[in-house]
Coordinates of C-alpha atoms in Angstrom, one line a residue:
M2 CA -10.7 103.3 -139.2
S3 CA -11.0 103.3 -143.0
A4 CA -11.2 99.8 -144.4
G5 CA -9.1 100.8 -147.4
L6 CA -7.9 103.6 -149.6
P7 CA -9.2 104.9 -151.9
H8 CA -12.4 102.9 -152.4
F9 CA -13.4 102.7 -148.7
S10 CA -12.6 106.1 -147.4
T11 CA -15.9 108.1 -147.1
H12 CA -19.4 108.0 -145.8
H13 CA -21.1 104.7 -145.0
M14 CA -18.6 102.7 -147.0
R15 CA -15.7 103.8 -144.8
C16 CA -16.1 101.8 -141.6
W17 CA -16.8 98.0 -141.8
G18 CA -17.3 95.8 -138.7
R19 CA -15.3 92.8 -139.9
D20 CA -12.5 94.9 -141.4
V21 CA -12.0 96.9 -138.3
F22 CA -11.8 94.0 -135.9
I23 CA -9.7 91.8 -138.2
A24 CA -7.2 94.7 -138.4
L25 CA -7.5 96.0 -134.9
E26 CA -5.2 93.5 -133.1
G27 CA -2.3 94.3 -135.4
L28 CA -2.8 98.0 -136.1
L29 CA -3.9 99.1 -132.7
L30 CA -3.2 96.5 -129.9
A31 CA 0.2 95.2 -131.1
T32 CA 1.3 98.8 -131.6
G33 CA 0.1 100.0 -128.2
R34 CA -2.6 102.2 -129.4
F35 CA -5.0 101.0 -126.8
A36 CA -7.2 104.1 -126.5
E37 CA -8.1 103.9 -130.2
A38 CA -8.7 100.2 -130.0
R39 CA -11.0 100.8 -127.0
D40 CA -12.9 103.5 -128.9
H41 CA -13.6 101.2 -131.9
I42 CA -14.8 98.4 -129.7
L43 CA -17.1 100.7 -127.7
S44 CA -18.5 102.4 -130.8
F45 CA -19.5 99.2 -132.5
G46 CA -20.7 97.6 -129.3
S47 CA -23.1 100.6 -128.8
T48 CA -24.9 99.6 -132.0
L49 CA -25.4 95.9 -131.1
K50 CA -28.8 94.8 -132.6
H51 CA -30.4 91.3 -133.0
G52 CA -27.3 90.0 -131.2
L53 CA -25.1 91.2 -134.1
I54 CA -22.4 93.8 -134.6
P55 CA -23.1 95.7 -137.8
N56 CA -21.3 95.1 -141.1
L57 CA -21.5 98.8 -142.0
L58 CA -21.4 101.3 -139.1
D59 CA -22.5 104.5 -140.9
S60 CA -21.6 106.5 -137.8
G61 CA -24.4 104.8 -136.0
R62 CA -27.1 106.4 -138.1
L63 CA -28.2 103.5 -140.4
P64 CA -26.0 100.6 -139.5
R65 CA -26.5 97.4 -141.6
Y66 CA -26.7 93.9 -140.0
N67 CA -26.0 91.6 -142.9
A68 CA -22.8 90.0 -141.6
R69 CA -22.5 86.8 -139.5
D70 CA -18.8 87.2 -139.0
A71 CA -18.3 90.8 -137.7
T72 CA -19.8 89.8 -134.3
W73 CA -17.2 87.1 -133.8
F74 CA -14.3 89.2 -134.8
W75 CA -15.6 91.9 -132.4
L76 CA -15.7 89.3 -129.6
Q77 CA -12.1 88.2 -130.4
A78 CA -11.1 91.9 -130.2
V79 CA -12.7 92.2 -126.8
Q80 CA -10.8 89.2 -125.6
S81 CA -7.5 90.5 -127.0
Y82 CA -8.0 93.9 -125.6
C83 CA -8.7 92.5 -122.1
K84 CA -5.5 90.4 -122.4
M85 CA -3.2 93.0 -123.9
S86 CA -4.2 96.3 -122.3
D87 CA -3.5 97.5 -118.8
E88 CA -7.3 97.9 -118.3
G89 CA -7.6 94.1 -118.4
L90 CA -10.9 92.6 -117.3
D91 CA -12.1 95.8 -115.9
F92 CA -13.0 96.7 -119.5
L93 CA -16.0 94.2 -119.2
D94 CA -17.6 96.6 -116.6
V95 CA -17.4 99.6 -118.9
Q96 CA -20.9 101.0 -119.7
V97 CA -22.0 101.6 -123.3
E98 CA -25.0 103.7 -124.3
R99 CA -27.2 101.7 -126.7
R100 CA -28.1 103.1 -130.1
F101 CA -31.0 100.6 -130.1
P102 CA -32.1 100.4 -126.4
D103 CA -33.9 97.1 -126.6
G104 CA -31.4 95.5 -129.0
E105 CA -34.1 94.7 -131.5
T106 CA -36.3 97.7 -132.5
F107 CA -35.1 100.3 -135.0
V108 CA -35.2 103.9 -133.7
E109 CA -33.9 107.0 -135.5
W110 CA -30.5 108.1 -134.4
N111 CA -31.7 111.5 -133.3
S112 CA -34.8 110.3 -131.4
D113 CA -35.1 110.6 -127.6
D114 CA -35.1 106.8 -127.4
A115 CA -31.7 106.4 -129.1
Y116 CA -28.9 105.9 -126.5
S117 CA -31.4 106.0 -123.7
K118 CA -30.2 102.7 -122.1
S119 CA -26.8 101.5 -121.2
S120 CA -25.2 98.0 -120.9
S121 CA -21.7 96.9 -119.9
I122 CA -19.4 95.3 -122.3
G123 CA -19.8 92.1 -120.4
E124 CA -23.6 92.3 -120.7
L125 CA -23.2 92.9 -124.5
V126 CA -21.0 89.8 -124.7
Q127 CA -23.6 87.7 -122.9
E128 CA -26.4 89.1 -125.0
I129 CA -24.6 88.0 -128.2
M130 CA -24.1 84.5 -126.9
Q131 CA -27.7 84.2 -125.7
R132 CA -29.2 85.6 -128.9
H133 CA -27.2 83.1 -131.0
A134 CA -28.1 80.2 -128.7
Q135 CA -31.9 81.1 -129.0
G136 CA -31.6 81.7 -132.8
I137 CA -31.6 85.0 -134.7
E138 CA -34.1 85.6 -137.4
F139 CA -35.2 89.0 -138.8
R140 CA -35.7 90.9 -142.0
E141 CA -33.3 93.8 -142.6
W142 CA -34.7 97.2 -141.8
N143 CA -35.6 99.2 -144.9
A144 CA -35.1 96.1 -147.1
G145 CA -35.4 96.8 -150.8
V146 CA -33.6 98.7 -153.6
N147 CA -32.8 101.7 -151.4
L148 CA -30.8 99.4 -149.1
D149 CA -29.2 97.2 -151.7
S150 CA -30.1 97.6 -155.4
Q151 CA -28.5 94.2 -156.4
M152 CA -29.9 91.8 -153.8
R153 CA -33.0 89.7 -154.4
D154 CA -35.8 90.0 -151.9
E155 CA -35.0 86.7 -150.2
G156 CA -31.5 87.9 -149.4
F157 CA -32.8 90.5 -146.9
N158 CA -33.9 87.7 -144.6
I159 CA -31.2 87.0 -142.0
K160 CA -31.1 83.8 -140.0
V161 CA -28.4 82.4 -137.6
Q162 CA -28.7 79.4 -135.3
V163 CA -26.8 76.9 -133.3
D164 CA -27.1 73.1 -133.7
F165 CA -27.0 72.0 -130.1
E166 CA -28.2 68.5 -131.1
R167 CA -25.1 67.5 -133.2
T168 CA -22.3 70.0 -133.4
G169 CA -22.7 73.2 -131.3
F170 CA -21.6 75.2 -134.4
V171 CA -23.0 78.6 -135.2
S172 CA -24.4 78.5 -138.7
G173 CA -26.7 80.6 -140.9
G174 CA -27.3 82.4 -144.1
S175 CA -28.9 81.3 -147.4
R176 CA -28.0 81.0 -151.0
W177 CA -29.3 84.5 -151.5
N178 CA -27.0 86.4 -149.2
C179 CA -23.4 86.5 -148.2
G180 CA -22.7 86.9 -144.5
T181 CA -19.0 86.6 -144.4
W182 CA -16.0 88.6 -145.8
M183 CA -16.4 86.7 -149.2
D184 CA -19.4 89.0 -149.9
K185 CA -19.5 89.6 -153.7
M186 CA -23.0 89.9 -155.0
G187 CA -23.8 89.4 -158.7
S188 CA -24.9 92.5 -160.5
S189 CA -24.8 91.6 -164.2
D190 CA -28.1 91.2 -166.1
K191 CA -26.2 90.2 -169.2
A192 CA -24.7 87.2 -167.4
G193 CA -27.9 86.4 -165.5
I194 CA -26.3 86.8 -162.1
R195 CA -27.9 89.9 -160.6
G196 CA -28.8 89.1 -157.0
V197 CA -26.8 85.8 -157.0
P198 CA -23.9 85.8 -154.5
A199 CA -20.7 84.3 -155.8
T200 CA -19.8 82.8 -152.4
P201 CA -22.8 82.7 -150.1
R202 CA -20.9 80.3 -147.7
D203 CA -24.2 79.5 -145.9
G204 CA -23.9 76.9 -143.2
A205 CA -21.1 76.8 -140.6
D206 CA -18.0 78.7 -141.8
I207 CA -14.7 77.4 -140.6
E208 CA -13.4 80.8 -139.5
I209 CA -16.6 81.6 -137.5
V210 CA -16.5 78.2 -135.8
G211 CA -12.8 78.9 -134.8
L212 CA -13.7 82.4 -133.5
Q213 CA -16.7 80.9 -131.7
K214 CA -14.5 78.2 -130.1
S215 CA -12.0 80.9 -129.0
T216 CA -14.8 82.9 -127.3
L217 CA -16.4 79.8 -125.6
R218 CA -13.0 78.8 -124.2
W219 CA -12.4 82.3 -122.9
L220 CA -15.8 82.7 -121.3
A221 CA -15.6 79.2 -119.7
E222 CA -12.3 80.1 -118.2
L223 CA -13.4 83.5 -117.0
N224 CA -16.5 82.1 -115.4
R225 CA -14.5 79.4 -113.6
D226 CA -12.1 82.1 -112.3
N227 CA -15.0 84.5 -111.3
G228 CA -14.1 87.0 -114.0
F229 CA -17.5 86.7 -115.9
P230 CA -20.8 86.2 -114.0
Y231 CA -22.6 84.2 -116.7
S232 CA -22.0 80.4 -116.8
G233 CA -23.8 79.7 -120.0
V234 CA -27.0 80.2 -122.2
T235 CA -30.5 79.0 -122.6
A236 CA -31.3 77.3 -125.9
A237 CA -34.4 77.7 -127.9
D238 CA -36.0 74.6 -126.4
G239 CA -35.3 75.9 -122.9
A240 CA -32.4 73.7 -122.2
R241 CA -29.5 75.2 -120.2
I242 CA -26.1 74.9 -121.8
T243 CA -23.0 75.9 -119.9
Y244 CA -20.0 77.5 -121.7
V245 CA -18.0 74.4 -120.6
Q246 CA -20.5 72.1 -122.2
W247 CA -20.9 74.2 -125.4
D248 CA -17.1 74.5 -125.7
Q249 CA -16.7 70.7 -125.4
L250 CA -19.4 70.0 -127.9
V251 CA -17.7 72.2 -130.6
Q252 CA -14.4 70.5 -129.7
D253 CA -15.8 67.0 -130.1
S254 CA -17.5 67.8 -133.4
F255 CA -14.9 69.8 -135.3
E256 CA -12.6 67.2 -136.8
K257 CA -15.5 64.8 -137.7
H258 CA -17.3 67.5 -139.7
F259 CA -14.4 69.5 -141.2
W260 CA -11.5 67.2 -141.9
V261 CA -11.3 65.5 -145.3
P262 CA -9.0 62.4 -144.8
E263 CA -6.0 61.9 -147.0
D264 CA -7.0 58.2 -147.4
A265 CA -10.6 57.6 -148.7
A266 CA -10.6 54.4 -146.6
D267 CA -11.0 56.7 -143.6
D268 CA -14.0 58.5 -144.9
A269 CA -16.4 56.5 -142.7
E270 CA -14.9 58.0 -139.6
Y271 CA -15.8 61.5 -140.8
N272 CA -18.8 63.3 -142.2
V273 CA -17.6 63.1 -145.9
N274 CA -19.3 62.8 -149.2
P275 CA -16.6 61.1 -151.3
G276 CA -18.2 62.1 -154.6
L277 CA -17.7 65.8 -153.8
V278 CA -14.1 65.6 -152.7
S279 CA -11.6 67.2 -155.1
R280 CA -8.6 67.5 -152.7
R281 CA -7.8 65.4 -149.6
G282 CA -5.8 66.1 -146.5
I283 CA -7.5 69.5 -146.0
Y284 CA -10.2 71.1 -143.9
R285 CA -13.5 72.0 -145.5
D286 CA -14.4 75.6 -145.9
T287 CA -18.0 75.2 -144.6
F288 CA -20.3 72.5 -143.2
G289 CA -24.0 72.3 -144.0
S290 CA -24.1 74.6 -147.1
S291 CA -27.3 74.5 -149.2
T292 CA -24.9 73.9 -152.1
E293 CA -23.1 70.8 -150.7
W294 CA -20.2 70.9 -153.1
A295 CA -19.2 74.3 -151.8
D296 CA -18.5 72.7 -148.4
Y297 CA -15.4 71.0 -149.9
Q298 CA -13.8 74.0 -151.5
F299 CA -10.2 74.7 -150.4
R300 CA -9.8 78.3 -149.2
P301 CA -7.6 80.3 -146.8
N302 CA -10.3 80.7 -144.1
I303 CA -8.8 77.6 -142.4
A304 CA -5.9 79.8 -141.2
V305 CA -8.1 82.0 -139.1
A306 CA -9.5 79.1 -137.1
M307 CA -6.0 77.6 -136.7
A308 CA -4.6 80.9 -135.3
V309 CA -7.4 81.6 -132.8
A310 CA -8.4 78.1 -131.8
P311 CA -5.5 75.7 -132.4
E312 CA -6.9 73.3 -129.9
L313 CA -9.7 72.3 -132.4
F314 CA -7.2 70.7 -134.7
D315 CA -5.5 67.3 -134.7
M316 CA -1.8 68.0 -134.8
D317 CA -0.9 65.8 -137.7
H318 CA -3.9 66.9 -139.7
A319 CA -3.1 70.6 -139.1
I320 CA 0.6 70.2 -140.1
S321 CA -0.4 68.3 -143.3
C322 CA -3.1 70.9 -144.2
L323 CA -0.7 73.8 -143.6
H324 CA 1.8 72.2 -145.9
T325 CA -0.8 72.0 -148.6
M326 CA -1.9 75.6 -148.0
G327 CA 1.7 76.7 -148.4
T328 CA 2.1 74.9 -151.8
V329 CA -1.4 75.6 -153.2
L330 CA -2.8 78.8 -151.7
V331 CA 0.2 80.9 -150.7
A332 CA 1.0 83.5 -153.5
P333 CA 3.8 86.1 -153.9
L334 CA 2.0 88.7 -151.7
G335 CA -1.2 87.1 -150.3
M336 CA -3.2 83.9 -150.5
R337 CA -5.3 82.6 -153.3
T338 CA -8.9 82.7 -152.3
L339 CA -9.7 79.4 -154.1
D340 CA -7.9 76.3 -155.0
P341 CA -6.6 76.5 -158.6
R342 CA -7.9 73.0 -159.1
D343 CA -11.5 74.2 -158.5
M344 CA -13.6 74.6 -161.7
R345 CA -14.7 78.1 -160.5
Y346 CA -11.1 79.4 -160.0
R347 CA -10.8 82.7 -161.9
P348 CA -7.7 84.5 -160.5
N349 CA -8.0 87.9 -162.2
Y350 CA -10.4 90.5 -160.8
D351 CA -11.9 93.0 -163.2
N352 CA -14.9 94.8 -161.8
S353 CA -15.7 96.4 -165.2
N354 CA -15.9 93.1 -167.1
D355 CA -19.1 93.4 -169.1
S356 CA -19.2 89.9 -170.6
S357 CA -21.9 87.4 -170.4
D358 CA -19.7 84.9 -168.5
P359 CA -21.4 84.3 -165.2
L360 CA -18.0 83.4 -163.5
V361 CA -16.3 86.8 -164.2
A362 CA -19.0 89.4 -165.2
H363 CA -18.9 92.5 -163.1
G364 CA -16.0 91.1 -161.0
I365 CA -18.2 88.3 -159.6
N366 CA -14.9 86.3 -159.1
Y367 CA -13.7 88.8 -156.4
H368 CA -13.1 85.9 -154.0
Q369 CA -12.7 83.0 -156.5
G370 CA -9.0 83.1 -157.0
P371 CA -7.6 86.6 -156.6
E372 CA -4.9 86.8 -154.0
W373 CA -6.0 88.6 -150.8
L374 CA -3.3 89.8 -148.4
W375 CA -4.9 89.7 -145.0
P376 CA -5.2 85.9 -144.7
I377 CA -1.4 85.6 -145.0
G378 CA -1.0 87.0 -141.5
Y379 CA -3.3 84.3 -140.0
Y380 CA -1.5 81.6 -142.1
L381 CA 1.9 82.7 -140.7
R382 CA 0.5 82.7 -137.1
A383 CA -0.9 79.2 -137.7
R384 CA 2.4 78.0 -139.0
L385 CA 4.1 79.5 -136.0
T386 CA 1.7 78.0 -133.5
F387 CA 1.7 74.4 -134.9
L388 CA 5.4 74.2 -135.5
H389 CA 6.0 75.4 -131.9
K390 CA 3.4 72.9 -130.6
L391 CA 5.1 70.1 -132.5
V392 CA 8.4 70.6 -130.8
L393 CA 7.1 71.9 -127.4
A394 CA 7.9 68.6 -125.7
N395 CA 11.4 68.5 -127.1
S396 CA 14.5 70.6 -126.2
P397 CA 14.7 74.4 -126.4
E398 CA 17.2 73.9 -129.2
A399 CA 14.5 72.1 -131.3
S400 CA 12.1 74.9 -130.5
T401 CA 14.7 77.4 -131.8
K402 CA 15.1 75.4 -135.0
A403 CA 11.3 75.4 -135.6
L404 CA 11.1 79.1 -134.9
R405 CA 13.9 79.7 -137.4
T406 CA 11.9 77.7 -140.0
V407 CA 8.9 80.0 -139.6
Y408 CA 11.2 83.1 -139.6
H409 CA 12.6 82.1 -142.9
E410 CA 9.1 81.7 -144.4
L411 CA 8.0 85.0 -142.9
H412 CA 11.1 86.8 -144.2
A413 CA 10.6 85.3 -147.6
N414 CA 7.1 86.8 -147.7
M415 CA 8.5 90.1 -146.2
V416 CA 10.9 90.6 -149.1
N417 CA 8.0 91.1 -151.5
L418 CA 5.8 92.9 -149.0
K419 CA 8.6 95.4 -148.0
H420 CA 9.3 96.0 -151.7
H421 CA 5.7 96.7 -152.3
I422 CA 5.4 99.2 -149.4
S423 CA 8.6 101.0 -150.5
T424 CA 7.3 101.5 -154.1
S425 CA 3.6 102.1 -153.3
S426 CA 2.4 105.7 -153.5
F427 CA 0.2 104.9 -150.5
A428 CA 3.2 103.3 -148.6
G429 CA 0.9 100.4 -147.7
L430 CA -0.2 96.9 -148.6
P431 CA -3.0 96.4 -151.1
E432 CA -6.4 94.7 -150.7
L433 CA -5.5 92.0 -153.2
T434 CA -3.5 91.2 -156.3
N435 CA -4.4 89.2 -159.4
Q436 CA -2.8 86.0 -160.5
N437 CA 0.7 85.4 -159.1
G438 CA 1.0 88.8 -157.5
S439 CA 0.2 90.8 -160.6
Y440 CA -1.3 94.3 -160.2
C441 CA -5.1 94.6 -159.8
R442 CA -6.4 98.1 -160.9
D443 CA -9.7 97.5 -158.9
S444 CA -8.0 96.8 -155.6
C445 CA -7.6 99.3 -152.8
E446 CA -4.0 100.5 -152.9
T447 CA -3.7 100.1 -149.2
Q448 CA -6.0 98.1 -146.9
A449 CA -6.3 98.2 -143.1
W450 CA -6.4 94.4 -142.5
S451 CA -3.6 93.7 -144.9
G452 CA -1.1 95.6 -142.7
G453 CA -2.9 94.7 -139.5
C454 CA -2.7 91.0 -139.9
L455 CA 0.9 91.0 -140.8
L456 CA 1.7 93.2 -137.8
M457 CA -0.1 90.7 -135.6
A458 CA 2.0 87.8 -137.0
L459 CA 5.2 89.7 -136.3
H460 CA 3.9 90.5 -132.8
E461 CA 3.2 86.8 -132.1
M462 CA 6.6 85.8 -133.5
S463 CA 8.3 88.3 -131.2
K464 CA 6.5 86.9 -128.2
L465 CA 7.5 83.3 -129.1
E466 CA 11.0 84.4 -129.7
A467 CA 11.2 85.8 -126.2
T468 CA 9.7 82.5 -124.8
V469 CA 12.3 80.4 -126.6
H470 CA 15.1 82.6 -125.5
D471 CA 14.0 82.4 -121.9
A472 CA 13.8 78.6 -122.1
L473 CA 17.3 78.5 -123.6
A474 CA 18.6 80.7 -120.8
Q475 CA 17.0 78.5 -118.1
S476 CA 18.4 75.3 -119.7
A477 CA 21.9 76.9 -119.7
D478 CA 21.6 77.6 -116.0

């Protein structure tokens, strides 16, 4: 799968771990292309190393492991494939030949050692969970200018850990690397930002915590029902943590560490630094960043966690935050990647900007305001989920009314999206737009996850529509 056209279409820049698995549910599973979905999951699974799925696959030759999020999107894809395909949980028993047999040591792709050992998908899942529980720390293979000409030396050091003492959250990264999809690295000497990430998002990222919670819930349920033989992990200190316990720890910690109360009088109940709050009634983007103010930035990543792990969220808080997202972050085609109130908000991306301004030079503002399309799919799924939960205890008629509310919002978005597809020479949805939906010349004209996430939102809406219709029919009887 190409991440996007024309910029991500050839060689090592074609196939990205996070892009593939963000797009996979909508492009391949919701459309019934299960064989292709299966192939992608197996191909990336075969390259598991350090407990991580690669950011860049490079056909398995020289994969790069500088992403903290790709692994969790892969795990979500495994879960979705097992639930949506006829193969079901038998998929967990499928054997995969390992590009790096011991999961740690680099070997050349054409050596006798490469692919000399096999693991099942279920064993790969457990390996990921165990490696994260013990802590991941390594220096990228072949670190230096040949691997990344922009990155500072410190950026090649990768670290991921779990805080079992307080939160159970997976966290990691540093101020010198960018391990999530907001991965723009500074490259301008004139602006003094070469090797300085625009959005390092180190700490615990809200979308990764949501994906982590979704995986923990699934594995705990599978183990309970004898569908997964592993009951938990062993932490770095030797303590045994079951998936039930880990799942509950994350559940109990989430609201306290991510919610920013609407009323400052409630701050004492949450882990909030009032002096850094610029907007209330929202969920923080990260927790535990080395740059503390960045924790409080308002970004669309909240929607991913809401869609995959709605149980984490207090209902009233989620509804309030979704309303604010709709008024502040939702744009004509996609979602603003940063709150316009933020002092770093720069909504127009120009990769050729050769100024000395450290906030825009060489397109450093890639994720600091430009309007990306893929998060809108997760936002619509979150809206659908929480409106349905809100009325679930009420009559089927009330559910139908809530469903129609989301339909109206979806179709309002669809008008612009359908128009764009019909006029695009690529007949697809772009990577991003500039301010208020304006054209961005440096964006991919069509991006896999832009279409994939919208398709998954439509798929979820169709499922809910069928559920509501069945309920109405039963009540009529």
